[in-house]
Amino acid sequence: MVDHSREHLLRKDSIWIQTGREGQELDAGSATGKSLGVFTSGGDSQGMNSAVRAVVRMGTFLGCKVYYIKEGYQGMVDGGDLITEASWASSSGIMQKGGTVIGSARCADFRQRAGRLKAAKNLIDKNITNLVVIGGDGSLTGANLFRQEWMSLLDELKETGKITDEQRRNCSHINIVGMVGSIDNDFCGTDMTIGTDSALHRIIESVDSISTTASSHQRAFVLEVMGRHCGYLALVAALATEADWVLIPECPPDHGWEKTLCKKLSAEREMGLRLNIVIVAEGAIDIDGNPITANMVKDLITNELKYDTRVTVLGHVQRGGKPTAFDRILGARMGAEAVLALMDAKPDTPACVVSLDGNQTVRVPLLECVERTKSVQEAMNKKNFQEAVRLRGKSFQNNLATYLRLSKLRPPKVMCDPTGQVCSSGKKLAVMNIGAPACGANAAVRSFVRFALTKGYTVLGIHDSFDGLLYGDALCKVKPIGWTDVHGWTCQGGSLLGTKKCTAARYGLDKVAEKLKEHDISGLLIIGGFEAYHSALQMAEARSKYDAFCIPMVVIPCTISNNVPGTDFSLGADTALNEIADICDRIKQSATGTKRRVFIVEVMGGYCGYLATMAGLAGGADAAYIYEDPFNITNLRDDVIHLKNKIIQLGVQRGLILRNENANANYTTDFIHQMFSEEGKGSFTCRKNVLGHMQQGGVPSPFDRNYGTKMASKAVDYMITKVEENTTEDGKIKSCTKDSAVLLGMCRRQLLFTPLEELREITDFEKRLPKQQWWLSLVRPLLRIMTKHSNETYRADAILTNVDFEDDDNA
């Protein structure tokens, strides 16, 4: 169950922190005197450095003394120089690096009590009674055992004269908070572990690259990906790349799978496809528990089908490289929350894991998570694979069900023919894009088309938005989309349907209604940005005048600006964030060897500061200026002085300032560049960059591909339910209730359908913004704290919950 009682505000100077502590307030300097240690253990993963940085800076912000424990548990056991005090400056410049800069090592000594006794002594010598553990299930299990033994370890150290009575009293208990750093995403209790998104990027980049050479030579490729006994990486990669087949340990193929696989691959070649991709998880097994390797699959295809087949084992390249924007932000959010969880902890507080559920940070009992994770493997050992899939959680189940439905060769014959023109229901759904193009839109269209066809509904693709609907008859701009028409769409950016930034009212609602009626459309999916939401709202509000609008309408937000109400995330924003973070990394790197340089970077977003703020957090920016957080010349002056002090006193060599394109009409990018250049003379030089439309380009990220796919899947189910509920006796659709014109969005822990009528009240139509945005009160203060500002307001995000998220309907 979820504990919603966390409304106690704790004060530190002008800093307010919301925590789970019952009825207590912290005065200024309340954390002074406390010490905490942070270490990474087990296999490394991208994003660990962001988490370490956040722990150091949030701990310093609260007045704690923070220590690096280098080389994981081995450093804790060996002590000495491996446990060193961290500083703000020592955590600078590490966020964009892969791996872990404080090292990680397997430690046999810590598995023995004698090793844990040494570790306890080393921590007590530094007065460390709070630990942040960043690692996998083995590392967290070891930490929990250490905590359980702590009292007996103290007793033994006291009896042998290795610690004093005072040390015994001061270190009477130890608090432990874990963060899961693992590319495998095999830990129950979180939707995403730190490093998983980066590993998926490596895999999908590899598959996309292999696909071009495979198509050139009509080859089949078998790719082996990591994950140990968890098939998450293989499954999500298959979903994001439209792989022909995937083999994972949780859902092994039935007997005779070899013949089924060959039959499918052969049929695809007969349909004109020039390549085949099979993804194999390294722990893949058959229904009897026997291993299935990439080479076995390669030999099968070669021998049975005579295809030129190659094997690619991606190996440790999946762990390498710099972290994605998602993993950087995840590490920062989790690291900050971990410190607050330690500050909240009492002697009897169970060790917890800070994790992610949807877009909600949660604190989950560590022991529960470990036991649940072990139970997955136990279920697989007993060949109870259905239970193993259930234990992986709702997100894993949704991914598997979605892949199985989308990867079929064609829709069921009883429902629809492959062209999509003859379907059993006799009804037509339509899909269109409105607004600026954004990555993920094509994945959503593909998913919508295929899921609708499997349910017996024809799908009309409306090309070029309202232009195609109203004026495209001669060019066939409104036409059925077949099953194979959308093959390969998932990995492509932009809008293959075509799009335009205009609302329905500008074309005339009467004309739009006439065309919808002419094409006999029973339900409409609109994928796009603010114009898409506004157009759907205009049509919904005109239902009393035009019966053609009395159909189910669903909006899927798709814009890099993330400025649509009713959702925490819009399709396309993740890809844009990665583009910005990557460009900022390269911009900063360009100044390597140049002393003290500050970059002023302008990003897109309209009046919405989401991109500037989140990219600032992901890129380690010193400031991010946005419209929603008004600033003046005094703020700019203070930021210049603050940056100069960091450069002169802490030895920082490079600075990064982000500005949203519409942050302020007077304080333009040019103005800020000139001001920083003038005021920074003698301390640093300044350069300006306007990123422009490259933020809209690129291929969709794994997140946007899968988010779009699953959003469209839910939209189909919802729309068809409404169609069937509102079909009259004469077969007409009469759907005028407010819940039949909705926007589908991620709201904290759930995917929700929100009536457009309700969203009107929370929308600023002049500036094209939601009136409330979740990241303003959470990420903005965190960004400032990470850059050494001490006069900020920060509210903890996490809620207390258990490991079972089965009631949550997240993506």
mmCIF file of N, CA and C in Angstrom, residues 278-331:
data_model
loop_
_atom_site.group_PDB
_atom_site.id
_atom_site.type_symbol
_atom_site.label_atom_id
_atom_site.label_comp_id
_atom_site.label_asym_id
_atom_site.label_seq_id
_atom_site.Cartn_x
_atom_site.Cartn_y
_atom_site.Cartn_z
ATOM 1 N N VAL A 278 17.013 -11.665 -35.435
ATOM 2 C CA VAL A 278 16.619 -12.472 -34.279
ATOM 3 C C VAL A 278 17.466 -12.020 -33.099
ATOM 4 N N ILE A 279 16.830 -11.717 -31.985
ATOM 5 C CA ILE A 279 17.546 -11.272 -30.788
ATOM 6 C C ILE A 279 17.464 -12.364 -29.726
ATOM 7 N N VAL A 280 18.618 -12.718 -29.181
ATOM 8 C CA VAL A 280 18.704 -13.796 -28.196
ATOM 9 C C VAL A 280 19.278 -13.244 -26.893
ATOM 10 N N ALA A 281 18.556 -13.397 -25.808
ATOM 11 C CA ALA A 281 19.093 -13.035 -24.491
ATOM 12 C C ALA A 281 20.140 -14.062 -24.091
ATOM 13 N N GLU A 282 21.176 -13.624 -23.393
ATOM 14 C CA GLU A 282 22.268 -14.547 -23.072
ATOM 15 C C GLU A 282 21.809 -15.696 -22.168
ATOM 16 N N GLY A 283 20.703 -15.514 -21.474
ATOM 17 C CA GLY A 283 20.189 -16.576 -20.611
ATOM 18 C C GLY A 283 19.019 -17.327 -21.216
ATOM 19 N N ALA A 284 18.805 -17.215 -22.525
ATOM 20 C CA ALA A 284 17.651 -17.835 -23.184
ATOM 21 C C ALA A 284 17.667 -19.354 -23.016
ATOM 22 N N ILE A 285 16.479 -19.913 -22.830
ATOM 23 C CA ILE A 285 16.317 -21.366 -22.667
ATOM 24 C C ILE A 285 15.082 -21.812 -23.427
ATOM 25 N N ASP A 286 14.977 -23.141 -23.642
ATOM 26 C CA ASP A 286 13.753 -23.678 -24.232
ATOM 27 C C ASP A 286 12.808 -24.103 -23.119
ATOM 28 N N ILE A 287 11.677 -24.663 -23.486
ATOM 29 C CA ILE A 287 10.633 -24.987 -22.511
ATOM 30 C C ILE A 287 11.084 -26.032 -21.495
ATOM 31 N N ASP A 288 12.133 -26.787 -21.840
ATOM 32 C CA ASP A 288 12.662 -27.805 -20.931
ATOM 33 C C ASP A 288 13.829 -27.296 -20.102
ATOM 34 N N GLY A 289 14.168 -26.015 -20.277
ATOM 35 C CA GLY A 289 15.257 -25.431 -19.501
ATOM 36 C C GLY A 289 16.619 -25.569 -20.133
ATOM 37 N N ASN A 290 16.695 -26.059 -21.361
ATOM 38 C CA ASN A 290 17.979 -26.204 -22.046
ATOM 39 C C ASN A 290 18.398 -24.871 -22.676
ATOM 40 N N PRO A 291 19.688 -24.528 -22.612
ATOM 41 C CA PRO A 291 20.141 -23.246 -23.154
ATOM 42 C C PRO A 291 19.927 -23.155 -24.667
ATOM 43 N N ILE A 292 19.586 -21.951 -25.116
ATOM 44 C CA ILE A 292 19.522 -21.634 -26.548
ATOM 45 C C ILE A 292 20.543 -20.541 -26.801
ATOM 46 N N THR A 293 21.522 -20.821 -27.625
ATOM 47 C CA THR A 293 22.578 -19.838 -27.906
ATOM 48 C C THR A 293 22.383 -19.207 -29.281
ATOM 49 N N ALA A 294 23.063 -18.098 -29.488
ATOM 50 C CA ALA A 294 22.992 -17.413 -30.777
ATOM 51 C C ALA A 294 23.523 -18.301 -31.898
ATOM 52 N N ASN A 295 24.572 -19.049 -31.617
ATOM 53 C CA ASN A 295 25.132 -19.931 -32.643
ATOM 54 C C ASN A 295 24.189 -21.062 -33.011
ATOM 55 N N MET A 296 23.415 -21.555 -32.028
ATOM 56 C CA MET A 296 22.418 -22.588 -32.320
ATOM 57 C C MET A 296 21.369 -22.051 -33.290
ATOM 58 N N VAL A 297 20.924 -20.815 -33.063
ATOM 59 C CA VAL A 297 19.913 -20.212 -33.935
ATOM 60 C C VAL A 297 20.496 -19.969 -35.321
ATOM 61 N N LYS A 298 21.747 -19.504 -35.361
ATOM 62 C CA LYS A 298 22.412 -19.271 -36.643
ATOM 63 C C LYS A 298 22.524 -20.566 -37.451
ATOM 64 N N ASP A 299 22.940 -21.652 -36.798
ATOM 65 C CA ASP A 299 23.069 -22.941 -37.489
ATOM 66 C C ASP A 299 21.713 -23.436 -37.983
ATOM 67 N N LEU A 300 20.677 -23.213 -37.193
ATOM 68 C CA LEU A 300 19.321 -23.618 -37.584
ATOM 69 C C LEU A 300 18.902 -22.909 -38.877
ATOM 70 N N ILE A 301 19.063 -21.598 -38.925
ATOM 71 C CA ILE A 301 18.644 -20.824 -40.098
ATOM 72 C C ILE A 301 19.483 -21.194 -41.323
ATOM 73 N N THR A 302 20.770 -21.350 -41.098
ATOM 74 C CA THR A 302 21.668 -21.688 -42.212
ATOM 75 C C THR A 302 21.340 -23.057 -42.798
ATOM 76 N N ASN A 303 21.139 -24.037 -41.916
ATOM 77 C CA ASN A 303 20.905 -25.413 -42.375
ATOM 78 C C ASN A 303 19.525 -25.597 -42.981
ATOM 79 N N GLU A 304 18.503 -24.981 -42.380
ATOM 80 C CA GLU A 304 17.129 -25.218 -42.821
ATOM 81 C C GLU A 304 16.712 -24.300 -43.975
ATOM 82 N N LEU A 305 17.149 -23.047 -43.921
ATOM 83 C CA LEU A 305 16.696 -22.078 -44.922
ATOM 84 C C LEU A 305 17.781 -21.683 -45.926
ATOM 85 N N LYS A 306 19.013 -22.063 -45.630
ATOM 86 C CA LYS A 306 20.138 -21.743 -46.514
ATOM 87 C C LYS A 306 20.367 -20.233 -46.650
ATOM 88 N N TYR A 307 19.945 -19.463 -45.633
ATOM 89 C CA TYR A 307 20.182 -18.017 -45.654
ATOM 90 C C TYR A 307 21.603 -17.730 -45.192
ATOM 91 N N ASP A 308 22.174 -16.698 -45.759
ATOM 92 C CA ASP A 308 23.459 -16.198 -45.287
ATOM 93 C C ASP A 308 23.213 -15.557 -43.918
ATOM 94 N N THR A 309 23.691 -16.212 -42.866
ATOM 95 C CA THR A 309 23.347 -15.794 -41.499
ATOM 96 C C THR A 309 24.613 -15.500 -40.700
ATOM 97 N N ARG A 310 24.599 -14.401 -39.982
ATOM 98 C CA ARG A 310 25.750 -14.000 -39.166
ATOM 99 C C ARG A 310 25.323 -13.821 -37.708
ATOM 100 N N VAL A 311 26.283 -14.007 -36.810
ATOM 101 C CA VAL A 311 26.055 -13.817 -35.376
ATOM 102 C C VAL A 311 26.831 -12.590 -34.909
ATOM 103 N N THR A 312 26.197 -11.760 -34.129
ATOM 104 C CA THR A 312 26.861 -10.630 -33.481
ATOM 105 C C THR A 312 26.606 -10.710 -31.987
ATOM 106 N N VAL A 313 27.663 -10.873 -31.217
ATOM 107 C CA VAL A 313 27.557 -10.878 -29.748
ATOM 108 C C VAL A 313 27.999 -9.498 -29.262
ATOM 109 N N LEU A 314 27.048 -8.722 -28.764
ATOM 110 C CA LEU A 314 27.361 -7.331 -28.425
ATOM 111 C C LEU A 314 28.260 -7.226 -27.195
ATOM 112 N N GLY A 315 28.106 -8.131 -26.243
ATOM 113 C CA GLY A 315 29.009 -8.164 -25.091
ATOM 114 C C GLY A 315 29.050 -6.865 -24.311
ATOM 115 N N HIS A 316 30.271 -6.517 -23.851
ATOM 116 C CA HIS A 316 30.413 -5.403 -22.921
ATOM 117 C C HIS A 316 30.264 -4.035 -23.565
ATOM 118 N N VAL A 317 30.094 -3.992 -24.887
ATOM 119 C CA VAL A 317 29.810 -2.697 -25.513
ATOM 120 C C VAL A 317 28.497 -2.131 -24.970
ATOM 121 N N GLN A 318 27.623 -3.014 -24.482
ATOM 122 C CA GLN A 318 26.348 -2.566 -23.919
ATOM 123 C C GLN A 318 26.537 -1.801 -22.611
ATOM 124 N N ARG A 319 27.623 -2.093 -21.903
ATOM 125 C CA ARG A 319 27.906 -1.398 -20.648
ATOM 126 C C ARG A 319 28.724 -0.136 -20.866
ATOM 127 N N GLY A 320 29.299 0.000 -22.041
ATOM 128 C CA GLY A 320 30.226 1.093 -22.281
ATOM 129 C C GLY A 320 29.565 2.352 -22.776
ATOM 130 N N GLY A 321 30.384 3.359 -22.966
ATOM 131 C CA GLY A 321 29.897 4.624 -23.499
ATOM 132 C C GLY A 321 29.301 5.511 -22.426
ATOM 133 N N LYS A 322 28.957 6.711 -22.825
ATOM 134 C CA LYS A 322 28.425 7.674 -21.867
ATOM 135 C C LYS A 322 26.949 7.401 -21.594
ATOM 136 N N PRO A 323 26.454 7.818 -20.453
ATOM 137 C CA PRO A 323 25.041 7.584 -20.126
ATOM 138 C C PRO A 323 24.107 8.469 -20.936
ATOM 139 N N THR A 324 22.907 7.977 -21.139
ATOM 140 C CA THR A 324 21.879 8.767 -21.813
ATOM 141 C C THR A 324 21.356 9.844 -20.876
ATOM 142 N N ALA A 325 20.592 10.774 -21.428
ATOM 143 C CA ALA A 325 19.982 11.823 -20.606
ATOM 144 C C ALA A 325 19.082 11.209 -19.541
ATOM 145 N N PHE A 326 18.344 10.155 -19.903
ATOM 146 C CA PHE A 326 17.445 9.505 -18.946
ATOM 147 C C PHE A 326 18.230 8.985 -17.748
ATOM 148 N N ASP A 327 19.342 8.283 -18.002
ATOM 149 C CA ASP A 327 20.117 7.709 -16.899
ATOM 150 C C ASP A 327 20.794 8.789 -16.065
ATOM 151 N N ARG A 328 21.194 9.878 -16.675
ATOM 152 C CA ARG A 328 21.786 10.977 -15.909
ATOM 153 C C ARG A 328 20.749 11.591 -14.968
ATOM 154 N N ILE A 329 19.558 11.831 -15.502
ATOM 155 C CA ILE A 329 18.496 12.434 -14.680
ATOM 156 C C ILE A 329 18.023 11.450 -13.628
ATOM 157 N N LEU A 330 17.882 10.185 -14.008
ATOM 158 C CA LEU A 330 17.484 9.156 -13.040
ATOM 159 C C LEU A 330 18.493 9.078 -11.903
ATOM 160 N N GLY A 331 19.779 9.055 -12.235
ATOM 161 C CA GLY A 331 20.808 8.997 -11.203
ATOM 162 C C GLY A 331 20.757 10.197 -10.282
#
